[in-house]
mmCIF file with all atom_site columns, C-alpha atoms and ligand atoms in Angstrom:
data_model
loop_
_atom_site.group_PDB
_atom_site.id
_atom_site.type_symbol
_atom_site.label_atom_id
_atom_site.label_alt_id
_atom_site.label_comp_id
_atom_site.label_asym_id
_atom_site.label_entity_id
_atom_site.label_seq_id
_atom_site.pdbx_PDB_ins_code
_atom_site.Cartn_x
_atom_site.Cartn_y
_atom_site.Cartn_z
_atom_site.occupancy
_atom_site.B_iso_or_equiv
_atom_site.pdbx_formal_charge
_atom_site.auth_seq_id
_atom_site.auth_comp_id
_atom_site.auth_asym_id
_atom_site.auth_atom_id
_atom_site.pdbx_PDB_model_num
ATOM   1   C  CA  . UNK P 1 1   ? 11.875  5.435   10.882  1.00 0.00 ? 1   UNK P CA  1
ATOM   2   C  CA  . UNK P 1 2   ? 9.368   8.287   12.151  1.00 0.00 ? 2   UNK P CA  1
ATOM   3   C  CA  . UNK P 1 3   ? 11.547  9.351   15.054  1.00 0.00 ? 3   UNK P CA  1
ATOM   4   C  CA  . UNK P 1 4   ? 15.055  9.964   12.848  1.00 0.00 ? 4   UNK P CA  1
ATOM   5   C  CA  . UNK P 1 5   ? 13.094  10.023  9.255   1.00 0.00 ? 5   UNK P CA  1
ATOM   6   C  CA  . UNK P 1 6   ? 15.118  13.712  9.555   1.00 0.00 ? 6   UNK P CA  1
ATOM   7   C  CA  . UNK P 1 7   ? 18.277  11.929  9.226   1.00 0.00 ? 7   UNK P CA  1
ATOM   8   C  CA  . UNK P 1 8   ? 17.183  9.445   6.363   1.00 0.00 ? 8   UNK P CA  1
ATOM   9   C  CA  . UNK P 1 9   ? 15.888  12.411  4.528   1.00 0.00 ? 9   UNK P CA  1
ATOM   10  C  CA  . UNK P 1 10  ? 17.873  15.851  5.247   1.00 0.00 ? 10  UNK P CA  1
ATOM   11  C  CA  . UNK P 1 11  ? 16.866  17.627  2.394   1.00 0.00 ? 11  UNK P CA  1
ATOM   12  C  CA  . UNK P 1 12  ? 12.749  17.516  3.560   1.00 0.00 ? 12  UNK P CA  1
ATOM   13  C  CA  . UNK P 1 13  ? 13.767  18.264  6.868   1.00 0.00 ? 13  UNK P CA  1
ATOM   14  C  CA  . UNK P 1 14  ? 12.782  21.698  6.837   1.00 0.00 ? 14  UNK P CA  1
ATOM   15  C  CA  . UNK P 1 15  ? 9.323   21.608  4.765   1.00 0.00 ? 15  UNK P CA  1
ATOM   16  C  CA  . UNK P 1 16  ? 7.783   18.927  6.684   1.00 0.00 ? 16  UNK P CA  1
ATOM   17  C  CA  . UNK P 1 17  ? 5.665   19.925  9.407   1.00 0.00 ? 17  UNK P CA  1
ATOM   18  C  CA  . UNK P 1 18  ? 4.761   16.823  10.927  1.00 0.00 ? 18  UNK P CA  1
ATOM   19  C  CA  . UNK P 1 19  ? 3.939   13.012  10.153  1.00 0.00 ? 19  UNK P CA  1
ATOM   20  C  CA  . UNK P 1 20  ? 0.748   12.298  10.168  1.00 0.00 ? 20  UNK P CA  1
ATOM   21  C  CA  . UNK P 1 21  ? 0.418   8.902   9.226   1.00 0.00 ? 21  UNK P CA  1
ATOM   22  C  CA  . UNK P 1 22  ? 3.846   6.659   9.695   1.00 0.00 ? 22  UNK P CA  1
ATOM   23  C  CA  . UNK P 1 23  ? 5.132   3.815   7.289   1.00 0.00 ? 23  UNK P CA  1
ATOM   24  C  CA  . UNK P 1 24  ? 4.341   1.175   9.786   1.00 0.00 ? 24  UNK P CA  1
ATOM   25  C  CA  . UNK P 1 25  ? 0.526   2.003   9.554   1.00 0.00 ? 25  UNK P CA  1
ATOM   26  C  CA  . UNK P 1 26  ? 0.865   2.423   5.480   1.00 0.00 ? 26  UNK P CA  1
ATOM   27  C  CA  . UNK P 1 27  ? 2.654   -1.120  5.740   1.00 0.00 ? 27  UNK P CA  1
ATOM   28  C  CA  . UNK P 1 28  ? -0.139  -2.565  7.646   1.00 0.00 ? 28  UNK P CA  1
ATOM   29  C  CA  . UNK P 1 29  ? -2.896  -1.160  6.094   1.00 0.00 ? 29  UNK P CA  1
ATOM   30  C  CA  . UNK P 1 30  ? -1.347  -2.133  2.513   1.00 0.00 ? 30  UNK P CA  1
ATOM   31  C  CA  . UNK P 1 31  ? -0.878  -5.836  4.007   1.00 0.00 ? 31  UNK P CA  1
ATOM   32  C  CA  . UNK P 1 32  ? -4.806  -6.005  4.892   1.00 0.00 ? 32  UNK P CA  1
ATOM   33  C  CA  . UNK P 1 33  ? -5.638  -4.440  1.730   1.00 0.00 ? 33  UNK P CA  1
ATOM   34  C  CA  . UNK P 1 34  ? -3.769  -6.941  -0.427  1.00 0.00 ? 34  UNK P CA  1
ATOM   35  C  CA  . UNK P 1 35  ? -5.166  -9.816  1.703   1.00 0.00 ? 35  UNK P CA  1
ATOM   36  C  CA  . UNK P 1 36  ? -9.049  -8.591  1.497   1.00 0.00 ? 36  UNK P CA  1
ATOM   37  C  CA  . UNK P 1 37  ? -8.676  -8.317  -2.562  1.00 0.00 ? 37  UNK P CA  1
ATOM   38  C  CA  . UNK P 1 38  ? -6.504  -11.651 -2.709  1.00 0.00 ? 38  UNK P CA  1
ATOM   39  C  CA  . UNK P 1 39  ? -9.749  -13.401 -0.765  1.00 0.00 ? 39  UNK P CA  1
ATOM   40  C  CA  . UNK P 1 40  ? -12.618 -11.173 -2.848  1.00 0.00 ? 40  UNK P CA  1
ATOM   41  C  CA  . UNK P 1 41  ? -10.465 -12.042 -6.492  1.00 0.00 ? 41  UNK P CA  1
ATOM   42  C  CA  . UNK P 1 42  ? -10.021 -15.578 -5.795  1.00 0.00 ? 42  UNK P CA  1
ATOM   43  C  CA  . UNK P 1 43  ? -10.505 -17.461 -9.280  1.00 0.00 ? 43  UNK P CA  1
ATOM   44  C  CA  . UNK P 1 44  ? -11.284 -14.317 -11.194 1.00 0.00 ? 44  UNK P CA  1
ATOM   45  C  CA  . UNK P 1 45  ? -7.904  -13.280 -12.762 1.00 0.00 ? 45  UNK P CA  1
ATOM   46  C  CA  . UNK P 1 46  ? -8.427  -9.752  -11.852 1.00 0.00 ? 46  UNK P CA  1
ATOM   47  C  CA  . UNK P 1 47  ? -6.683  -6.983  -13.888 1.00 0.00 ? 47  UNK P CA  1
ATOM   48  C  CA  . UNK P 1 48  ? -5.306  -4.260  -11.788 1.00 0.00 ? 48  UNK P CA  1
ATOM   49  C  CA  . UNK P 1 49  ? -5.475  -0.759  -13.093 1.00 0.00 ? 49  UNK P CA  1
ATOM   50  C  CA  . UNK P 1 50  ? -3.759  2.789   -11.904 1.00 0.00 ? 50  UNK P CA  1
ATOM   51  C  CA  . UNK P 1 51  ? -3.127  6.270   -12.933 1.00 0.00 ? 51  UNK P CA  1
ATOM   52  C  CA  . UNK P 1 52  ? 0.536   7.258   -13.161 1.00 0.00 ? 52  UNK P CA  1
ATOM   53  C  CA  . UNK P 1 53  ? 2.618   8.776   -10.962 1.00 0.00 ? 53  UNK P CA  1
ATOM   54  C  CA  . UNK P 1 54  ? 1.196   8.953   -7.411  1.00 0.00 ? 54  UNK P CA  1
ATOM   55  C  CA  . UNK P 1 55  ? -0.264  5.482   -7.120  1.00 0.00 ? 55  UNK P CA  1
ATOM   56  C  CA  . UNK P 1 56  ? 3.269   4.555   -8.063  1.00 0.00 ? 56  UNK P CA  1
ATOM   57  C  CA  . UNK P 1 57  ? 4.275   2.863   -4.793  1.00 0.00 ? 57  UNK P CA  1
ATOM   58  C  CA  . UNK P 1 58  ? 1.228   1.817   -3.663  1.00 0.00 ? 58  UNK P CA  1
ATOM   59  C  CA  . UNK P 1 59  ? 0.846   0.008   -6.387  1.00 0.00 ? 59  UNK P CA  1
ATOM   60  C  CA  . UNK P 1 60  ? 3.788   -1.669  -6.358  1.00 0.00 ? 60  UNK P CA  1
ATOM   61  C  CA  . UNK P 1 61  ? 3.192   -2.596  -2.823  1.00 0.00 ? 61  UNK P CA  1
ATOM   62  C  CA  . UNK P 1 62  ? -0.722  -3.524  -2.889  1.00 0.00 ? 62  UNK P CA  1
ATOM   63  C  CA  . UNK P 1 63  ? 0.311   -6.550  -5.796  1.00 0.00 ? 63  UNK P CA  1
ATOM   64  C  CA  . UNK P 1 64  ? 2.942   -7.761  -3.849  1.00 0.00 ? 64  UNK P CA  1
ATOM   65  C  CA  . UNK P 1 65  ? 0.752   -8.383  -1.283  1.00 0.00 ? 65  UNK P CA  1
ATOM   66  C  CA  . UNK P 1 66  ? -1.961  -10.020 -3.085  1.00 0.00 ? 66  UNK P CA  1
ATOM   67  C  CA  . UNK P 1 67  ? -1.564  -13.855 -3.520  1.00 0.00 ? 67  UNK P CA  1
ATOM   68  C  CA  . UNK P 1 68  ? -3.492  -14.299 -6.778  1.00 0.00 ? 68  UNK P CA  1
ATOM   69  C  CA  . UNK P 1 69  ? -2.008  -13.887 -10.426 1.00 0.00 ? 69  UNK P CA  1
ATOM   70  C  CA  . UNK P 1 70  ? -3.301  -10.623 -10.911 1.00 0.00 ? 70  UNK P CA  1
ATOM   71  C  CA  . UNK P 1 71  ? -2.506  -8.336  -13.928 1.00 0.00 ? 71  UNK P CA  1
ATOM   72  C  CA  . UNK P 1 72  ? -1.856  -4.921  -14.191 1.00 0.00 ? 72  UNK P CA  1
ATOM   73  C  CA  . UNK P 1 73  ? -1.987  -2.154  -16.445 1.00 0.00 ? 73  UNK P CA  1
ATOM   74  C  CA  . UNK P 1 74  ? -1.631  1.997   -16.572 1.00 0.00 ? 74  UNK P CA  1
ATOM   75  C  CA  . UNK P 1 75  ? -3.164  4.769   -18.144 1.00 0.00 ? 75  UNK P CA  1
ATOM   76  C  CA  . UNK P 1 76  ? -2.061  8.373   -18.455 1.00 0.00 ? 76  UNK P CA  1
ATOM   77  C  CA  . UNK P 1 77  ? -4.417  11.280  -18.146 1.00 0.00 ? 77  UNK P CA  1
ATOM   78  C  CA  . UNK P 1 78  ? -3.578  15.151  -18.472 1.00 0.00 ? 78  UNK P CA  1
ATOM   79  C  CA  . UNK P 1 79  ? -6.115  17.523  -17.736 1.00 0.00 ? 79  UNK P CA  1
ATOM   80  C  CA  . UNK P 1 80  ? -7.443  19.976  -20.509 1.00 0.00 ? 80  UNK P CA  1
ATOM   81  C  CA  . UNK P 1 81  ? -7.106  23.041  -18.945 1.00 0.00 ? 81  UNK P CA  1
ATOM   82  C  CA  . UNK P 1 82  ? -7.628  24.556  -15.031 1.00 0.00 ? 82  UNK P CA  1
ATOM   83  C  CA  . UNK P 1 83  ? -11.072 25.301  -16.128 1.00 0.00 ? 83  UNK P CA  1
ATOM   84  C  CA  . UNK P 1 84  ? -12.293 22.082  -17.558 1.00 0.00 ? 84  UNK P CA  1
ATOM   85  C  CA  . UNK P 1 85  ? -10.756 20.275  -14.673 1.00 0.00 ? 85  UNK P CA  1
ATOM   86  C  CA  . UNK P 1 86  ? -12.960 21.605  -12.457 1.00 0.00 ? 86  UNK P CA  1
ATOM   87  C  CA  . UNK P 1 87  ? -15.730 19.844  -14.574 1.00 0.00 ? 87  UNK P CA  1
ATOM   88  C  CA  . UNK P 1 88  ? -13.326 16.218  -14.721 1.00 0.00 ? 88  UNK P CA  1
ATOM   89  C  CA  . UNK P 1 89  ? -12.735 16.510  -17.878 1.00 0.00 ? 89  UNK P CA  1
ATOM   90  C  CA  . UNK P 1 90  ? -9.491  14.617  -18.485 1.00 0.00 ? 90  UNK P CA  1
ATOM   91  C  CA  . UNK P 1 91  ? -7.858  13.393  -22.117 1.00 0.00 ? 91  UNK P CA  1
ATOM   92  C  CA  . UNK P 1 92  ? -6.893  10.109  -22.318 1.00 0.00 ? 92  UNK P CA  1
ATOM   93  C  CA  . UNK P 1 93  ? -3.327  11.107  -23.179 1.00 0.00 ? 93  UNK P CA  1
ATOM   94  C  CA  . UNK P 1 94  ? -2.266  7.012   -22.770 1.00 0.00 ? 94  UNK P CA  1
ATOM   95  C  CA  . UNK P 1 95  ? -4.430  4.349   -23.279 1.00 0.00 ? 95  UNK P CA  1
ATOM   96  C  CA  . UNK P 1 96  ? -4.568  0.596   -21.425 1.00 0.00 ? 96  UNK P CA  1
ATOM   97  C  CA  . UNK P 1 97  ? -2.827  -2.480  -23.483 1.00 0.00 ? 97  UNK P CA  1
ATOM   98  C  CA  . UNK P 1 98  ? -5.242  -4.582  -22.240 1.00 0.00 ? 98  UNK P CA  1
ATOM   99  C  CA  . UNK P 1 99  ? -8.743  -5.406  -23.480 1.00 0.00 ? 99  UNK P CA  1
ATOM   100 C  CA  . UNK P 1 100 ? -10.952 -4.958  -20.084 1.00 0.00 ? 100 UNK P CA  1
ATOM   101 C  CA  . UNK P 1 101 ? -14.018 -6.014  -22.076 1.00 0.00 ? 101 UNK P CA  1
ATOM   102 C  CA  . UNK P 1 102 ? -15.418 -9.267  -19.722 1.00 0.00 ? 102 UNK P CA  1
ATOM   103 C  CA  . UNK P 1 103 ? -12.499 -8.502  -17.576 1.00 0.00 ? 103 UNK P CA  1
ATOM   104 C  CA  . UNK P 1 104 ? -12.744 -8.198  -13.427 1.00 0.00 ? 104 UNK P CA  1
ATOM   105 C  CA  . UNK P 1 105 ? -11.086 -4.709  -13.621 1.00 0.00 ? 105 UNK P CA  1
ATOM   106 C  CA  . UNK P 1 106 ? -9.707  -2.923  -9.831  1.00 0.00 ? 106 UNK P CA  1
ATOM   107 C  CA  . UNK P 1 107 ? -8.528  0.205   -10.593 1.00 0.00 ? 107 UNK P CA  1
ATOM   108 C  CA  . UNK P 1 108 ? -6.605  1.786   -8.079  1.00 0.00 ? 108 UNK P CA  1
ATOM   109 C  CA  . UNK P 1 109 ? -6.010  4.942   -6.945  1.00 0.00 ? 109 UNK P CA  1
ATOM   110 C  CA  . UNK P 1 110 ? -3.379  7.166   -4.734  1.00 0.00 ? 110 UNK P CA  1
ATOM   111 C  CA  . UNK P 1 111 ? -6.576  9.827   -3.422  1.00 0.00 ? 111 UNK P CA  1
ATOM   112 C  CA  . UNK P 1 112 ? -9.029  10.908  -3.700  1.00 0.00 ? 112 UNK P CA  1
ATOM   113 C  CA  . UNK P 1 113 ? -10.410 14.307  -3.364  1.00 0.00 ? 113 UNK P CA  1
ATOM   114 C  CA  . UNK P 1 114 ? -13.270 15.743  -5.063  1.00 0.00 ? 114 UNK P CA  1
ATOM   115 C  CA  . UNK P 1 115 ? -13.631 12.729  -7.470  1.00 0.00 ? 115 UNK P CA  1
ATOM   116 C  CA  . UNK P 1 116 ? -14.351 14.478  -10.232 1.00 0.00 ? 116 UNK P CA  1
ATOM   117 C  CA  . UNK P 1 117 ? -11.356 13.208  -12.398 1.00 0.00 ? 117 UNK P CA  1
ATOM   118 C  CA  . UNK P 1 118 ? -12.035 9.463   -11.444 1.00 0.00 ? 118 UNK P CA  1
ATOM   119 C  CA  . UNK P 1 119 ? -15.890 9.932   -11.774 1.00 0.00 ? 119 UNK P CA  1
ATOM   120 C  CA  . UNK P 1 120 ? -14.465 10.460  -15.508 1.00 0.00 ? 120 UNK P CA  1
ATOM   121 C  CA  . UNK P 1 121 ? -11.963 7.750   -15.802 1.00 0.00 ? 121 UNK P CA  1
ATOM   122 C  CA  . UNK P 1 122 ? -14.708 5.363   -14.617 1.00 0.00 ? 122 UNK P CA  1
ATOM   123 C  CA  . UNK P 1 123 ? -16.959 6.058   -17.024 1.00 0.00 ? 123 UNK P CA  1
ATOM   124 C  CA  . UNK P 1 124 ? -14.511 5.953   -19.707 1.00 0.00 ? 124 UNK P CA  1
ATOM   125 C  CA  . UNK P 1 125 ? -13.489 2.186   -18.087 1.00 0.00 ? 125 UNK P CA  1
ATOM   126 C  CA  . UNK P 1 126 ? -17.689 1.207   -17.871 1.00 0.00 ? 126 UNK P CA  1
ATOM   127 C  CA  . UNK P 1 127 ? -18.107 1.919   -21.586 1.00 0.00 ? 127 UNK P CA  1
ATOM   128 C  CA  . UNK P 1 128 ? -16.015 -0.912  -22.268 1.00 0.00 ? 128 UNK P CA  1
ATOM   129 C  CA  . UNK P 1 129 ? -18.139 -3.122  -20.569 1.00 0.00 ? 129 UNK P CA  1
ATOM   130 C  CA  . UNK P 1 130 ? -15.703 -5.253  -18.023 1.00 0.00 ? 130 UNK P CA  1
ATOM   131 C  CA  . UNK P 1 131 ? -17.119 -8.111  -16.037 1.00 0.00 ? 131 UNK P CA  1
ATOM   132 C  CA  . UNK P 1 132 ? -16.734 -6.026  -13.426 1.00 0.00 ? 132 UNK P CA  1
ATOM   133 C  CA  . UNK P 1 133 ? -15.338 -2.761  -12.185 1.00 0.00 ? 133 UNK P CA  1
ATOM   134 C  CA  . UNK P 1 134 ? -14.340 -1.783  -8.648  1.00 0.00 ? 134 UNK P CA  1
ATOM   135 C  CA  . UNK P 1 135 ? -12.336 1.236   -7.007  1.00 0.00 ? 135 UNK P CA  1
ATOM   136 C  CA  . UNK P 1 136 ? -9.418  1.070   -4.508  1.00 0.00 ? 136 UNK P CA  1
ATOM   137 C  CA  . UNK P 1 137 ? -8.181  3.961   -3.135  1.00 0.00 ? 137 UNK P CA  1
ATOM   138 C  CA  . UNK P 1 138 ? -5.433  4.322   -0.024  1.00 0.00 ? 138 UNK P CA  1
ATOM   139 C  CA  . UNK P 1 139 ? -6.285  7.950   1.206   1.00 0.00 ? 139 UNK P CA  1
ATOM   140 C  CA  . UNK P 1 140 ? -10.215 9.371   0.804   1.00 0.00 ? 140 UNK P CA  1
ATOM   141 C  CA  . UNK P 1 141 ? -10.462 12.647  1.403   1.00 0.00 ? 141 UNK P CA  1
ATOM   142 C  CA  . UNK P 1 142 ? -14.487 13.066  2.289   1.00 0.00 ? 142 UNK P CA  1
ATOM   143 C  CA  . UNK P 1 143 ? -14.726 16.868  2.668   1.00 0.00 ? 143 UNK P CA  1
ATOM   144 C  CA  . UNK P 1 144 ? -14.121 17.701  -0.836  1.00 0.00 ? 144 UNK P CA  1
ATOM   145 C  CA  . UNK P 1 145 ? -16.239 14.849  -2.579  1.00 0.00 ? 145 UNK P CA  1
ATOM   146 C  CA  . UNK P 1 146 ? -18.659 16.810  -5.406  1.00 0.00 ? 146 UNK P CA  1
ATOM   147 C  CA  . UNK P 1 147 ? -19.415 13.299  -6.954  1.00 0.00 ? 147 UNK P CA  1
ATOM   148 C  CA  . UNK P 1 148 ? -20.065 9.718   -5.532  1.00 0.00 ? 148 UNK P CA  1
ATOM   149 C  CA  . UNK P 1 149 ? -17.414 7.549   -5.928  1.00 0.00 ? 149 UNK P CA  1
ATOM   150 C  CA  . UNK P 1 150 ? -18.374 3.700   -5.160  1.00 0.00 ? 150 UNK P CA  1
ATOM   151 C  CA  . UNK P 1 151 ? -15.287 2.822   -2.785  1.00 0.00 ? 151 UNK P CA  1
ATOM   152 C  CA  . UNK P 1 152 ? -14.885 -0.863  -2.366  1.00 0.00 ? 152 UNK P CA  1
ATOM   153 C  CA  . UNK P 1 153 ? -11.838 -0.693  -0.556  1.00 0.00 ? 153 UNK P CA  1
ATOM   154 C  CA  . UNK P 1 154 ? -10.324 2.131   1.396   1.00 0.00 ? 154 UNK P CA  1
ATOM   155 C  CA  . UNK P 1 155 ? -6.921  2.843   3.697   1.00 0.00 ? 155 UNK P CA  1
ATOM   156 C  CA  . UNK P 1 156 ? -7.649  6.055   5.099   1.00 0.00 ? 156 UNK P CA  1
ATOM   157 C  CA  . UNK P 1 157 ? -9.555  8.675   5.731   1.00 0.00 ? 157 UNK P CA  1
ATOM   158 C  CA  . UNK P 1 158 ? -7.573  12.232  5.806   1.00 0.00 ? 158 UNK P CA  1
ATOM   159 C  CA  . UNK P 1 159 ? -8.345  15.472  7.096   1.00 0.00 ? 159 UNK P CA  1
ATOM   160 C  CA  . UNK P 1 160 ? -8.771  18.284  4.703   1.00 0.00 ? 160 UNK P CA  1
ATOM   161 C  CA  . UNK P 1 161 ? -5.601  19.304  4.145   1.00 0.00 ? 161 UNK P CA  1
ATOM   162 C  CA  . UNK P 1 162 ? -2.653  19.100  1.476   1.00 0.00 ? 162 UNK P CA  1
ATOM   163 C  CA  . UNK P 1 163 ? -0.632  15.911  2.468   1.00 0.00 ? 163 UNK P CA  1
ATOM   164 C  CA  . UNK P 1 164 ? 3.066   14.302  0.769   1.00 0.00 ? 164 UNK P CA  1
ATOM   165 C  CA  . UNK P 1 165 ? 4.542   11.081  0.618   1.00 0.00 ? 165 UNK P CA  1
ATOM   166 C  CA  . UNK P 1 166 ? 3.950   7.839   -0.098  1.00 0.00 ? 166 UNK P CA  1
ATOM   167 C  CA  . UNK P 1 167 ? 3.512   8.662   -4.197  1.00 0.00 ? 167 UNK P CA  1
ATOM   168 C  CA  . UNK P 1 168 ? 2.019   12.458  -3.123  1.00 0.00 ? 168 UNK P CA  1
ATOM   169 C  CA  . UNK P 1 169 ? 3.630   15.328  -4.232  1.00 0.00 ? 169 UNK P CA  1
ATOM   170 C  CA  . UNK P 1 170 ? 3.615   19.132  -4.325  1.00 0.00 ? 170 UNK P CA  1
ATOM   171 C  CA  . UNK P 1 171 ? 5.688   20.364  -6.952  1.00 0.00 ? 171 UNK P CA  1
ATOM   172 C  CA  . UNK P 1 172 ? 6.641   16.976  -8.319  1.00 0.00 ? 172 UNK P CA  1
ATOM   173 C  CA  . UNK P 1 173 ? 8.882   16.771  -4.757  1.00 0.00 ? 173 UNK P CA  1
ATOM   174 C  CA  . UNK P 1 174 ? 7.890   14.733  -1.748  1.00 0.00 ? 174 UNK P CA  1
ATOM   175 C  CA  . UNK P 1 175 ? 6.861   11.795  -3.520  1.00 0.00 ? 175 UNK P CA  1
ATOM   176 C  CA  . UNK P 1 176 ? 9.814   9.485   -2.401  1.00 0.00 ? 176 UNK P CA  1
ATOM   177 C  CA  . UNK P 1 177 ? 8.617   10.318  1.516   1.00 0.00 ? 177 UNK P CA  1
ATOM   178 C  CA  . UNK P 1 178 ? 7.720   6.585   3.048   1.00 0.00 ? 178 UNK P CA  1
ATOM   179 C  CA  . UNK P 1 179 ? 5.335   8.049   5.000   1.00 0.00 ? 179 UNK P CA  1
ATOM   180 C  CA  . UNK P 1 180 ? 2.107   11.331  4.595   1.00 0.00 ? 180 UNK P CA  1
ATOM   181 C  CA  . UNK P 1 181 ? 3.141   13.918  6.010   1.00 0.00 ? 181 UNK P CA  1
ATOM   182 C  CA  . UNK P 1 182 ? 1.683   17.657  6.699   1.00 0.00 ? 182 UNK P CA  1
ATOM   183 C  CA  . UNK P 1 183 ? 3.437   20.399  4.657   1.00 0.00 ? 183 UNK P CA  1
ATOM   184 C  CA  . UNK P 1 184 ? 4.666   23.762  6.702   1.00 0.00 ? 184 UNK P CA  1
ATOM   185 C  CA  . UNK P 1 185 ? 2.649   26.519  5.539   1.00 0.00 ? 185 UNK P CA  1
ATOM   186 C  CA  . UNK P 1 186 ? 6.308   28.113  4.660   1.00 0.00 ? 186 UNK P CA  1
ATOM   187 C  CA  . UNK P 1 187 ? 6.856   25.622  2.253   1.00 0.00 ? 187 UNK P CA  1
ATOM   188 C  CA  . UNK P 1 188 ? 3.320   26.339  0.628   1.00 0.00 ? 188 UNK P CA  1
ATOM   189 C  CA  . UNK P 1 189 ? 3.653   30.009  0.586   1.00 0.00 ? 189 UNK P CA  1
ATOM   190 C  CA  . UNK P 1 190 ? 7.185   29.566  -1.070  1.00 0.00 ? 190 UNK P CA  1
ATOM   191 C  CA  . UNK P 1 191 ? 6.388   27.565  -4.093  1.00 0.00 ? 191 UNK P CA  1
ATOM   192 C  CA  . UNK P 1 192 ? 2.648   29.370  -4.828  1.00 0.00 ? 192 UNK P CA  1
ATOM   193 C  CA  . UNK P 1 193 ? -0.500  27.184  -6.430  1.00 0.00 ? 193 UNK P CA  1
ATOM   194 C  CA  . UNK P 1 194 ? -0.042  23.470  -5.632  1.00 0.00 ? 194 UNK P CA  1
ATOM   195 C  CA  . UNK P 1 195 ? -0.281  21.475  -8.395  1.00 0.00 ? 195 UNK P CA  1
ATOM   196 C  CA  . UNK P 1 196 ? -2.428  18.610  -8.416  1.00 0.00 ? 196 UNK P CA  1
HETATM 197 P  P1  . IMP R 2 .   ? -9.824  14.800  -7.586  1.00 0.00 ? 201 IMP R P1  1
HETATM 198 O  O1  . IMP R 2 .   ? -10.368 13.635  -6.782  1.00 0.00 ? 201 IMP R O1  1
HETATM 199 O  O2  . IMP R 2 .   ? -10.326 14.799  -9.008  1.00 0.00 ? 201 IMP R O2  1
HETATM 200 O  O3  . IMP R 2 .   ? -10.059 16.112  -6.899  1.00 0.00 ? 201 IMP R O3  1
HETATM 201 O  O4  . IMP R 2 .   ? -8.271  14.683  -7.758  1.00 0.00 ? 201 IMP R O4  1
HETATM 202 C  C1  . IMP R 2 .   ? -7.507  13.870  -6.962  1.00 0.00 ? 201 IMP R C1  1
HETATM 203 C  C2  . IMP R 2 .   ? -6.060  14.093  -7.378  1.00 0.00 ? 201 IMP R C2  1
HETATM 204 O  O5  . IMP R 2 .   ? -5.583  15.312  -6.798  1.00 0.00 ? 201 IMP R O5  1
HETATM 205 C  C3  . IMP R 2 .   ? -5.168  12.993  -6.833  1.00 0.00 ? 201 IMP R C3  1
HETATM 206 O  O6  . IMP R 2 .   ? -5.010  11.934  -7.757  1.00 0.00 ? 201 IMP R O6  1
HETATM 207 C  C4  . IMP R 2 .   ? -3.874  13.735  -6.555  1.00 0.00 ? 201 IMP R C4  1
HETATM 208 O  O7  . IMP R 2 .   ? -3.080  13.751  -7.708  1.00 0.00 ? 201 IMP R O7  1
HETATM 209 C  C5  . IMP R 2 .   ? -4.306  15.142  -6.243  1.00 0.00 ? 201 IMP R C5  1
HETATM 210 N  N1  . IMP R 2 .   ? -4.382  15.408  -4.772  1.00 0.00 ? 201 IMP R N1  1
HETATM 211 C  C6  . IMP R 2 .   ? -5.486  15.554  -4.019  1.00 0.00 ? 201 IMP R C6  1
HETATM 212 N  N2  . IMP R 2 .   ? -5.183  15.820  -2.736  1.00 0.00 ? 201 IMP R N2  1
HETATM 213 C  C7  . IMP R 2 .   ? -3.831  15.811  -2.659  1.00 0.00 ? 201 IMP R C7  1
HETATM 214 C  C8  . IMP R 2 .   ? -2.903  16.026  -1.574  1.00 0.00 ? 201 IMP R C8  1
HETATM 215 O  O8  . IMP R 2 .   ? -3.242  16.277  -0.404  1.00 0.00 ? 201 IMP R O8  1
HETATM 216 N  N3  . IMP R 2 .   ? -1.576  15.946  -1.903  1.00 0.00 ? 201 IMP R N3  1
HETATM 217 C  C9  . IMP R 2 .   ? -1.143  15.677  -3.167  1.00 0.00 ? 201 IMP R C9  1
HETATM 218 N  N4  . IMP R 2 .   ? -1.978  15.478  -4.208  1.00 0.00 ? 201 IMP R N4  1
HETATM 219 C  C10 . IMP R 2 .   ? -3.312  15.553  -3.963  1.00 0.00 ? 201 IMP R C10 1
HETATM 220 MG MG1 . MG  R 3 .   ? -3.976  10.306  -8.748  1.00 0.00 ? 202 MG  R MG1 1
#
């Protein structure tokens, strides 16, 4: 895939500068992941949580590689304005079906960057008072961090820099990417302001 990925996907051809981590290492990472959590959640009927829409495919992959009955369940957040973002503060725009009260809750999560949004969606989660609540997040981006996440499970650690694929977009494109890839500064320059 990483040598003709060109090919597979013409129309990101251009805008991609390089890969920097392939869908083979994703695969593998997700596989050990799923297996760790199967082990930890044995017996506990955890409920797995996310954050629509870049945790989309990795967690659709991450359950299918976990060998317990797990559950799962989605919340949507929108932020209230640029400003108050930078403070976290997120409305819950879509709430969870599920009860989590008593509950062995993972909630999983595409990146994370500063933390601040999470740091809020945790404590929204804790007030509820689940059994337990623990964070899973593929990509940690440890330069940025302005608040302490507790990270109980981690694929990788990226560079400070504004990544695609996998789920990760800029501009609502490069999400359907198997693999993270580094933007060309071109592309960035073109389409102004990034939108988280
Ligand atoms: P934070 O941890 O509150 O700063 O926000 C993390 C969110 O920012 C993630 O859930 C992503 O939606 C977005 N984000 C952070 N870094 C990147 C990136 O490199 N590419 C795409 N989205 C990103
Ligand atoms: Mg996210």
């Amino acid at each position: 895939m990483n040598a003709n990925w060109k090919q597979t996907y013409p129309g990101y051809a251009d805008e991609i500068q390089e890969v920097i981590i392939s869908q083979e290492q994703i695969q593998a990472k997700v596989q050990a992941l799923g297996k760790t959590i199967a082990q930890d959640y044995q017996g506990r009927n955890p409920l797995l949580v996310g954050v629509l829409k870049g945790v989309l495919f990795f967690f659709a992959d991450l359950l299918r590689e976990i060998s317990i009955p797990v559950e799962m369940d989605f919340i949507a957040v929108s932020s209230y304005s640029s400003e108050s973002r930078d403070q976290g503060s997120v409305r819950l725009v879509n709430d969870l079906d599920i009860r989590i009260h008593n509950r062995h809750i993972l909630f999983v999560e595409d990146v994370i960057d500063t933390g601040l949004t999470l740091n809020y969606i945790l404590q929204n989660l804790r007030s509820r008072q689940p059994a337990s609540l623990e964070v899973c997040a593929l990509f940690n981006k440890p330069d940025h961090r302005l608040i302490d996440i507790p990270l109980r499970y981690k694929g990788f650690d990226l560079p400070d820099k504004f990544v695609v694929g996998y789920g990760l977009d800029f501009k609502e494109k490069f999400r359907n990417l198997p693999f993270i890839g580094l933007l060309k500064a071109s592309t960035i320059q073109n389409r102004v302001n990034p939108e988280r």
